[in-house]
C-alpha cells in the first residue's frame, strides 16, 4: 500500500521475513528506515512490524503484547505515500525527525519519529504512550518535499 525508498548506498541492505533492514548509519539511513517502518505497517500486522523493526525498549515489549491478534493495517483500502520530511536533531545514536504522509485524497499527516541506532541498524522507538505524535497539516511549508526523481 505504500512505496518506501531504497538506495544501494543507503539501504535496505537486506530483507528478513519480508522486512527491509540494514540501513546506512547516516541521517538519510535513519529517514529511509523510518519510512520503511511505516510502509511495513501498511503490509503487516502491527505486532510483526514492532517485533522486527522497533527499538528494543519497554514500550516495544508492551506494544507487541498489546497488539497480538491485531491484523489491522495502517491504510486499509487506501494508499499513503511519503510527501515530505524534516529533521529535528541527529546524532550517531539517535535521529529525531518527522515524516509527512499523503493519502490518495490529498490529506497530509505528519508523524514524529525517533529512530535509535541499535544492533547495527536504525530502529523506530515506540513512544511510552504507544502512539506517536501525529497530526493533520495543510501544506508542506517547513518540510523538505519528497521527490523520487
Tab-separated table of N, CA and C in Angstrom:
chain	number	residue	atom	x	y	z
A	1	UNK	N	0.799	-1.207	0.000
A	1	UNK	CA	0.000	0.000	0.000
A	1	UNK	C	0.840	1.268	0.000
A	2	UNK	N	2.095	1.172	0.430
A	2	UNK	CA	2.935	2.364	0.496
A	2	UNK	C	4.322	2.045	-0.044
A	3	UNK	N	4.755	2.834	-0.998
A	3	UNK	CA	6.104	2.675	-1.518
A	3	UNK	C	7.101	3.221	-0.505
A	4	UNK	N	8.246	2.579	-0.417
A	4	UNK	CA	9.285	3.027	0.514
A	4	UNK	C	10.586	3.204	-0.252
A	5	UNK	N	11.357	4.221	0.111
A	5	UNK	CA	12.587	4.488	-0.622
A	5	UNK	C	13.642	3.414	-0.381
A	6	UNK	N	14.489	3.256	-1.371
A	6	UNK	CA	15.651	2.377	-1.242
A	6	UNK	C	16.766	2.941	-2.106
A	7	UNK	N	17.974	2.599	-1.730
A	7	UNK	CA	19.150	3.066	-2.453
A	7	UNK	C	20.288	2.096	-2.155
A	8	UNK	N	21.103	1.768	-3.153
A	8	UNK	CA	22.218	0.857	-2.891
A	8	UNK	C	23.169	1.361	-1.804
A	9	UNK	N	23.309	2.681	-1.677
A	9	UNK	CA	24.243	3.218	-0.684
A	9	UNK	C	23.598	3.517	0.665
A	10	UNK	N	22.259	3.543	0.727
A	10	UNK	CA	21.552	3.893	1.959
A	10	UNK	C	20.818	2.693	2.549
A	11	UNK	N	20.287	1.859	1.702
A	11	UNK	CA	19.581	0.680	2.165
A	11	UNK	C	18.179	0.641	1.623
A	12	UNK	N	17.507	-0.436	1.908
A	12	UNK	CA	17.899	-1.505	2.814
A	12	UNK	C	18.951	-2.427	2.202
A	13	UNK	N	19.770	-2.972	3.056
A	13	UNK	CA	20.813	-3.886	2.618
A	13	UNK	C	20.331	-5.325	2.512
A	14	UNK	N	19.227	-5.624	3.205
A	14	UNK	CA	18.684	-6.989	3.156
A	14	UNK	C	17.210	-6.952	3.566
A	15	UNK	N	16.542	-8.048	3.257
A	15	UNK	CA	15.153	-8.240	3.661
A	15	UNK	C	15.085	-9.537	4.447
A	16	UNK	N	14.520	-9.471	5.650
A	16	UNK	CA	14.409	-10.638	6.519
A	16	UNK	C	12.935	-10.841	6.853
A	17	UNK	N	12.386	-11.971	6.440
A	17	UNK	CA	10.985	-12.260	6.720
A	17	UNK	C	10.039	-11.233	6.132
A	18	UNK	N	10.438	-10.614	5.021
A	18	UNK	CA	9.625	-9.592	4.379
A	18	UNK	C	9.892	-8.183	4.878
A	19	UNK	N	10.716	-8.049	5.914
A	19	UNK	CA	11.004	-6.739	6.496
A	19	UNK	C	12.352	-6.231	5.996
A	20	UNK	N	12.341	-4.984	5.526
A	20	UNK	CA	13.544	-4.359	4.977
A	20	UNK	C	14.404	-3.829	6.123
A	21	UNK	N	15.678	-4.225	6.132
A	21	UNK	CA	16.594	-3.884	7.205
A	21	UNK	C	17.963	-3.516	6.656
A	22	UNK	N	18.827	-3.081	7.545
A	22	UNK	CA	20.228	-2.773	7.244
A	22	UNK	C	20.351	-1.463	6.452
A	23	UNK	N	20.119	-0.360	7.167
A	23	UNK	CA	20.197	0.975	6.577
A	23	UNK	C	21.506	1.648	6.984
A	24	UNK	N	21.957	2.575	6.168
A	24	UNK	CA	23.209	3.288	6.423
A	24	UNK	C	23.159	4.029	7.755
A	25	UNK	N	24.287	4.086	8.410
A	25	UNK	CA	24.416	4.798	9.692
A	25	UNK	C	24.634	6.278	9.376
A	26	UNK	N	23.551	6.923	8.937
A	26	UNK	CA	23.600	8.313	8.487
A	26	UNK	C	22.201	8.916	8.651
A	27	UNK	N	22.073	10.227	8.526
A	27	UNK	CA	20.734	10.821	8.569
A	27	UNK	C	19.798	10.240	7.501
A	28	UNK	N	20.306	10.063	6.291
A	28	UNK	CA	19.466	9.517	5.228
A	28	UNK	C	19.066	8.079	5.535
A	29	UNK	N	19.978	7.313	6.125
A	29	UNK	CA	19.640	5.950	6.536
A	29	UNK	C	18.529	5.945	7.568
A	30	UNK	N	18.575	6.874	8.528
A	30	UNK	CA	17.522	6.973	9.545
A	30	UNK	C	16.186	7.333	8.894
A	31	UNK	N	16.200	8.262	7.950
A	31	UNK	CA	14.977	8.649	7.232
A	31	UNK	C	14.405	7.457	6.468
A	32	UNK	N	15.237	6.778	5.681
A	32	UNK	CA	14.757	5.641	4.897
A	32	UNK	C	14.207	4.554	5.816
A	33	UNK	N	14.854	4.308	6.931
A	33	UNK	CA	14.393	3.305	7.877
A	33	UNK	C	13.039	3.698	8.472
A	34	UNK	N	12.878	4.965	8.834
A	34	UNK	CA	11.598	5.439	9.390
A	34	UNK	C	10.475	5.242	8.390
A	35	UNK	N	10.697	5.621	7.149
A	35	UNK	CA	9.657	5.471	6.126
A	35	UNK	C	9.363	3.994	5.893
A	36	UNK	N	10.398	3.175	5.880
A	36	UNK	CA	10.186	1.738	5.713
A	36	UNK	C	9.405	1.149	6.879
A	37	UNK	N	9.608	1.667	8.097
A	37	UNK	CA	8.825	1.208	9.247
A	37	UNK	C	7.340	1.459	9.004
A	38	UNK	N	6.992	2.676	8.586
A	38	UNK	CA	5.584	2.999	8.356
A	38	UNK	C	5.034	2.256	7.153
A	39	UNK	N	5.848	2.033	6.127
A	39	UNK	CA	5.394	1.252	4.967
A	39	UNK	C	5.090	-0.187	5.381
A	40	UNK	N	5.896	-0.746	6.258
A	40	UNK	CA	5.635	-2.108	6.747
A	40	UNK	C	4.289	-2.166	7.454
A	41	UNK	N	3.890	-1.062	8.085
A	41	UNK	CA	2.599	-1.003	8.762
A	41	UNK	C	1.414	-1.079	7.823
A	42	UNK	N	1.645	-0.859	6.520
A	42	UNK	CA	0.564	-0.988	5.539
A	42	UNK	C	0.480	-2.411	5.006
A	43	UNK	N	1.468	-3.235	5.321
A	43	UNK	CA	1.522	-4.582	4.763
A	43	UNK	C	1.435	-5.693	5.805
A	44	UNK	N	1.793	-5.399	7.044
A	44	UNK	CA	1.868	-6.441	8.069
A	44	UNK	C	1.111	-6.038	9.321
A	45	UNK	N	0.729	-7.032	10.100
A	45	UNK	CA	0.101	-6.792	11.396
A	45	UNK	C	1.082	-6.030	12.285
A	46	UNK	N	0.580	-5.137	13.131
A	46	UNK	CA	1.462	-4.318	13.976
A	46	UNK	C	2.472	-5.122	14.795
A	47	UNK	N	2.056	-6.202	15.417
A	47	UNK	CA	2.981	-6.953	16.277
A	47	UNK	C	4.176	-7.474	15.491
A	48	UNK	N	3.980	-7.860	14.233
A	48	UNK	CA	5.102	-8.346	13.411
A	48	UNK	C	6.073	-7.213	13.105
A	49	UNK	N	5.531	-6.051	12.728
A	49	UNK	CA	6.401	-4.913	12.437
A	49	UNK	C	7.176	-4.470	13.666
A	50	UNK	N	6.493	-4.388	14.803
A	50	UNK	CA	7.163	-3.976	16.040
A	50	UNK	C	8.283	-4.953	16.392
A	51	UNK	N	8.003	-6.233	16.287
A	51	UNK	CA	8.990	-7.243	16.667
A	51	UNK	C	10.233	-7.179	15.789
A	52	UNK	N	10.064	-6.847	14.510
A	52	UNK	CA	11.206	-6.845	13.587
A	52	UNK	C	11.900	-5.492	13.458
A	53	UNK	N	11.163	-4.385	13.612
A	53	UNK	CA	11.714	-3.086	13.225
A	53	UNK	C	11.787	-2.046	14.336
A	54	UNK	N	11.202	-2.320	15.486
A	54	UNK	CA	11.195	-1.331	16.568
A	54	UNK	C	12.394	-1.522	17.486
A	55	UNK	N	12.800	-0.423	18.109
A	55	UNK	CA	13.914	-0.448	19.058
A	55	UNK	C	13.540	-1.299	20.265
A	56	UNK	N	14.533	-1.940	20.824
A	56	UNK	CA	14.336	-2.793	21.996
A	56	UNK	C	14.183	-1.914	23.237
A	57	UNK	N	12.927	-1.610	23.576
A	57	UNK	CA	12.602	-0.767	24.725
A	57	UNK	C	11.404	-1.386	25.450
A	58	UNK	N	11.136	-0.971	26.679
A	58	UNK	CA	9.933	-1.457	27.356
A	58	UNK	C	8.648	-1.138	26.577
A	59	UNK	N	8.625	-0.016	25.868
A	59	UNK	CA	7.442	0.346	25.072
A	59	UNK	C	7.209	-0.659	23.954
A	60	UNK	N	8.288	-1.152	23.375
A	60	UNK	CA	8.160	-2.153	22.314
A	60	UNK	C	7.565	-3.439	22.871
A	61	UNK	N	8.076	-3.895	23.994
A	61	UNK	CA	7.558	-5.114	24.614
A	61	UNK	C	6.066	-4.988	24.873
A	62	UNK	N	5.665	-3.853	25.403
A	62	UNK	CA	4.253	-3.609	25.699
A	62	UNK	C	3.431	-3.545	24.406
A	63	UNK	N	3.940	-2.873	23.389
A	63	UNK	CA	3.206	-2.735	22.129
A	63	UNK	C	3.032	-4.088	21.443
A	64	UNK	N	4.067	-4.909	21.446
A	64	UNK	CA	3.959	-6.236	20.834
A	64	UNK	C	2.900	-7.052	21.568
A	65	UNK	N	2.958	-7.037	22.887
A	65	UNK	CA	1.992	-7.792	23.685
A	65	UNK	C	0.567	-7.278	23.443
A	66	UNK	N	0.396	-5.969	23.442
A	66	UNK	CA	-0.920	-5.358	23.283
A	66	UNK	C	-1.516	-5.629	21.900
A	67	UNK	N	-0.660	-5.690	20.872
A	67	UNK	CA	-1.162	-5.823	19.502
A	67	UNK	C	-1.273	-7.264	19.021
A	68	UNK	N	-0.950	-8.237	19.855
A	68	UNK	CA	-1.094	-9.637	19.456
A	68	UNK	C	-2.527	-9.893	18.998
A	69	UNK	N	-2.681	-10.522	17.843
A	69	UNK	CA	-4.002	-10.822	17.313
A	69	UNK	C	-4.625	-9.693	16.510
A	70	UNK	N	-3.994	-8.524	16.511
A	70	UNK	CA	-4.493	-7.385	15.736
A	70	UNK	C	-3.887	-7.473	14.340
A	71	UNK	N	-4.723	-7.733	13.339
A	71	UNK	CA	-4.181	-7.841	11.979
A	71	UNK	C	-4.523	-6.628	11.127
A	72	UNK	N	-4.821	-5.500	11.779
A	72	UNK	CA	-5.139	-4.275	11.040
A	72	UNK	C	-3.903	-3.738	10.340
A	73	UNK	N	-4.135	-2.908	9.368
A	73	UNK	CA	-3.044	-2.283	8.615
A	73	UNK	C	-3.199	-0.773	8.728
A	74	UNK	N	-2.117	-0.069	8.472
A	74	UNK	CA	-2.108	1.387	8.548
A	74	UNK	C	-3.103	2.019	7.583
A	75	UNK	N	-3.253	1.457	6.411
A	75	UNK	CA	-4.090	2.106	5.392
A	75	UNK	C	-5.015	1.107	4.725
A	76	UNK	N	-5.989	0.605	5.433
A	76	UNK	CA	-6.964	-0.306	4.843
A	76	UNK	C	-7.756	0.418	3.763
A	77	UNK	N	-7.668	-0.084	2.528
A	77	UNK	CA	-8.485	0.451	1.456
A	77	UNK	C	-7.930	1.664	0.747
A	78	UNK	N	-6.867	2.261	1.196
A	78	UNK	CA	-6.319	3.445	0.528
A	78	UNK	C	-4.812	3.407	0.524
A	79	UNK	N	-4.250	4.260	-0.265
A	79	UNK	CA	-2.801	4.328	-0.356
A	79	UNK	C	-2.310	5.584	0.348
A	80	UNK	N	-1.165	5.491	0.951
A	80	UNK	CA	-0.476	6.653	1.500
A	80	UNK	C	0.931	6.647	0.923
A	81	UNK	N	1.473	7.827	0.761
A	81	UNK	CA	2.816	7.956	0.208
A	81	UNK	C	3.594	8.998	0.975
A	82	UNK	N	4.884	8.865	0.980
A	82	UNK	CA	5.760	9.860	1.588
A	82	UNK	C	5.641	11.153	0.788
A	83	UNK	N	5.390	12.248	1.497
A	83	UNK	CA	5.265	13.552	0.837
A	83	UNK	C	6.381	14.493	1.251
A	84	UNK	N	6.926	14.320	2.462
A	84	UNK	CA	7.969	15.218	2.929
A	84	UNK	C	8.539	14.750	4.248
A	85	UNK	N	9.536	15.509	4.732
A	85	UNK	CA	10.184	15.158	5.992
A	85	UNK	C	10.890	16.374	6.563
A	86	UNK	N	11.280	16.264	7.813
A	86	UNK	CA	12.068	17.308	8.474
A	86	UNK	C	12.875	16.631	9.577
A	87	UNK	N	14.143	17.013	9.698
A	87	UNK	CA	14.983	16.539	10.800
A	87	UNK	C	14.936	17.568	11.912
A	88	UNK	N	14.660	17.115	13.122
A	88	UNK	CA	14.695	17.979	14.293
A	88	UNK	C	16.067	17.917	14.952
A	89	UNK	N	16.665	16.720	14.983
A	89	UNK	CA	18.022	16.549	15.506
A	89	UNK	C	18.577	15.223	15.011
A	90	UNK	N	19.909	15.143	15.014
A	90	UNK	CA	20.577	13.909	14.597
A	90	UNK	C	21.866	13.745	15.383
A	91	UNK	N	22.102	12.533	15.845
A	91	UNK	CA	23.399	12.136	16.379
A	91	UNK	C	23.630	10.708	15.887
A	92	UNK	N	24.841	10.194	16.000
A	92	UNK	CA	25.069	8.823	15.539
A	92	UNK	C	24.219	7.765	16.254
A	93	UNK	N	23.663	8.079	17.417
A	93	UNK	CA	22.857	7.093	18.140
A	93	UNK	C	21.354	7.350	18.082
A	94	UNK	N	20.942	8.559	17.653
A	94	UNK	CA	19.513	8.885	17.667
A	94	UNK	C	19.194	9.944	16.617
A	95	UNK	N	18.092	9.735	15.925
A	95	UNK	CA	17.607	10.722	14.956
A	95	UNK	C	16.161	11.041	15.289
A	96	UNK	N	15.878	12.331	15.448
A	96	UNK	CA	14.511	12.803	15.668
A	96	UNK	C	14.052	13.475	14.385
A	97	UNK	N	13.004	12.954	13.792
A	97	UNK	CA	12.525	13.512	12.545
A	97	UNK	C	11.017	13.399	12.476
A	98	UNK	N	10.457	14.086	11.533
A	98	UNK	CA	9.035	13.985	11.239
A	98	UNK	C	8.902	13.620	9.779
A	99	UNK	N	7.999	12.696	9.505
A	99	UNK	CA	7.707	12.382	8.114
A	99	UNK	C	6.274	12.818	7.843
A	100	UNK	N	6.031	13.191	6.600
A	100	UNK	CA	4.693	13.598	6.185
A	100	UNK	C	4.207	12.575	5.171
A	101	UNK	N	3.044	12.008	5.475
A	101	UNK	CA	2.399	11.060	4.565
A	101	UNK	C	1.200	11.739	3.927
A	102	UNK	N	0.954	11.396	2.660
A	102	UNK	CA	-0.189	11.956	1.940
A	102	UNK	C	-1.096	10.824	1.479
A	103	UNK	N	-2.389	10.967	1.754
A	103	UNK	CA	-3.370	9.963	1.326
A	103	UNK	C	-3.748	10.213	-0.127
A	104	UNK	N	-4.441	9.236	-0.716
A	104	UNK	CA	-4.897	9.416	-2.097
A	104	UNK	C	-5.851	10.594	-2.211
A	105	UNK	N	-6.522	10.954	-1.121
A	105	UNK	CA	-7.416	12.111	-1.116
A	105	UNK	C	-6.688	13.429	-0.944
A	106	UNK	N	-5.369	13.394	-0.752
A	106	UNK	CA	-4.584	14.615	-0.635
A	106	UNK	C	-4.331	15.087	0.786
A	107	UNK	N	-4.904	14.432	1.795
A	107	UNK	CA	-4.665	14.841	3.174
A	107	UNK	C	-3.206	14.580	3.552
A	108	UNK	N	-2.646	15.523	4.298
A	108	UNK	CA	-1.270	15.414	4.771
A	108	UNK	C	-1.264	15.171	6.276
A	109	UNK	N	-0.500	14.176	6.704
A	109	UNK	CA	-0.374	13.866	8.120
A	109	UNK	C	1.107	13.812	8.459
A	110	UNK	N	1.485	14.518	9.505
A	110	UNK	CA	2.861	14.478	9.965
A	110	UNK	C	2.961	13.522	11.151
A	111	UNK	N	4.021	12.733	11.171
A	111	UNK	CA	4.238	11.745	12.233
A	111	UNK	C	5.645	11.945	12.785
A	112	UNK	N	5.730	12.141	14.093
A	112	UNK	CA	7.036	12.275	14.758
A	112	UNK	C	7.672	10.893	14.887
A	113	UNK	N	8.948	10.814	14.562
A	113	UNK	CA	9.678	9.539	14.635
A	113	UNK	C	11.007	9.750	15.343
A	114	UNK	N	11.260	8.927	16.325
A	114	UNK	CA	12.593	8.857	16.910
A	114	UNK	C	13.171	7.520	16.490
A	115	UNK	N	14.316	7.578	15.864
A	115	UNK	CA	14.998	6.379	15.402
A	115	UNK	C	16.255	6.196	16.247
A	116	UNK	N	16.454	4.994	16.771
A	116	UNK	CA	17.618	4.680	17.585
A	116	UNK	C	18.525	3.717	16.831
A	117	UNK	N	19.834	3.924	16.958
A	117	UNK	CA	20.791	3.017	16.341
A	117	UNK	C	21.027	1.870	17.326
A	118	UNK	N	20.517	0.688	16.993
A	118	UNK	CA	20.650	-0.496	17.842
A	118	UNK	C	21.002	-1.706	16.993
A	119	UNK	N	21.915	-2.510	17.476
A	119	UNK	CA	22.295	-3.767	16.814
A	119	UNK	C	22.597	-3.564	15.325
A	120	UNK	N	23.291	-2.460	15.017
A	120	UNK	CA	23.740	-2.219	13.655
A	120	UNK	C	22.685	-1.760	12.672
A	121	UNK	N	21.584	-1.183	13.174
A	121	UNK	CA	20.549	-0.682	12.270
A	121	UNK	C	19.720	0.385	12.973
A	122	UNK	N	19.021	1.200	12.181
A	122	UNK	CA	18.086	2.179	12.734
A	122	UNK	C	16.793	1.474	13.079
A	123	UNK	N	16.274	1.752	14.267
A	123	UNK	CA	15.035	1.127	14.728
A	123	UNK	C	14.115	2.204	15.299
A	124	UNK	N	12.841	2.069	14.994
A	124	UNK	CA	11.833	3.024	15.452
A	124	UNK	C	11.614	2.873	16.956
A	125	UNK	N	11.663	3.995	17.673
A	125	UNK	CA	11.387	3.970	19.104
A	125	UNK	C	9.896	4.202	19.332
A	126	UNK	N	9.210	3.179	19.815
A	126	UNK	CA	7.794	3.323	20.133
A	126	UNK	C	7.691	4.227	21.354
A	127	UNK	N	6.926	5.312	21.266
A	127	UNK	CA	6.792	6.223	22.406
A	127	UNK	C	6.163	5.505	23.611
A	128	UNK	N	6.475	5.953	24.826
A	128	UNK	CA	5.878	5.337	26.018
A	128	UNK	C	4.346	5.297	25.988
A	129	UNK	N	3.730	6.277	25.318
A	129	UNK	CA	2.268	6.296	25.215
A	129	UNK	C	1.752	5.222	24.261
A	130	UNK	N	2.654	4.670	23.441
A	130	UNK	CA	2.268	3.672	22.449
A	130	UNK	C	1.921	4.264	21.102
A	131	UNK	N	1.699	5.572	21.042
A	131	UNK	CA	1.324	6.221	19.786
A	131	UNK	C	2.221	7.433	19.546
A	132	UNK	N	2.653	7.621	18.308
A	132	UNK	CA	3.491	8.779	18.008
A	132	UNK	C	2.672	10.066	17.983
A	133	UNK	N	3.362	11.178	18.165
A	133	UNK	CA	2.715	12.477	17.965
A	133	UNK	C	2.423	12.588	16.470
A	134	UNK	N	1.184	12.831	16.134
A	134	UNK	CA	0.779	12.911	14.732
A	134	UNK	C	-0.325	13.944	14.609
A	135	UNK	N	-0.430	14.509	13.427
A	135	UNK	CA	-1.486	15.488	13.201
A	135	UNK	C	-1.603	15.852	11.746
A	136	UNK	N	-2.773	16.296	11.371
A	136	UNK	CA	-3.007	16.721	10.007
A	136	UNK	C	-2.428	18.117	9.810
A	137	UNK	N	-1.829	18.337	8.654
A	137	UNK	CA	-1.293	19.645	8.300
A	137	UNK	C	-1.898	20.054	6.956
A	138	UNK	N	-1.820	21.340	6.666
A	138	UNK	CA	-2.428	21.868	5.440
A	138	UNK	C	-1.472	21.959	4.258
A	139	UNK	N	-0.161	22.042	4.565
A	139	UNK	CA	0.807	22.179	3.474
A	139	UNK	C	2.151	21.624	3.928
A	140	UNK	N	3.070	21.539	3.011
A	140	UNK	CA	4.429	21.077	3.291
A	140	UNK	C	5.360	22.206	3.708
A	141	UNK	N	4.817	23.392	3.983
A	141	UNK	CA	5.641	24.503	4.423
A	141	UNK	C	6.451	24.085	5.650
A	142	UNK	N	7.758	24.293	5.595
A	142	UNK	CA	8.638	23.931	6.700
A	142	UNK	C	9.204	22.522	6.579
A	143	UNK	N	8.736	21.747	5.619
A	143	UNK	CA	9.225	20.383	5.409
A	143	UNK	C	9.982	20.315	4.097
A	144	UNK	N	10.848	19.340	3.958
A	144	UNK	CA	11.501	19.068	2.695
A	144	UNK	C	10.538	18.187	1.907
A	145	UNK	N	10.113	18.647	0.749
A	145	UNK	CA	9.202	17.851	-0.080
A	145	UNK	C	9.961	16.638	-0.605
A	146	UNK	N	9.298	15.485	-0.577
A	146	UNK	CA	9.922	14.251	-1.074
A	146	UNK	C	9.676	14.145	-2.565
A	147	UNK	N	10.719	13.781	-3.281
A	147	UNK	CA	10.610	13.503	-4.706
A	147	UNK	C	11.481	12.306	-4.987
A	148	UNK	N	10.962	11.327	-5.694
A	148	UNK	CA	11.769	10.159	-6.027
A	148	UNK	C	12.448	10.323	-7.368
A	149	UNK	N	12.506	11.535	-7.842
A	149	UNK	CA	13.173	11.795	-9.129
A	149	UNK	C	14.662	11.979	-8.912
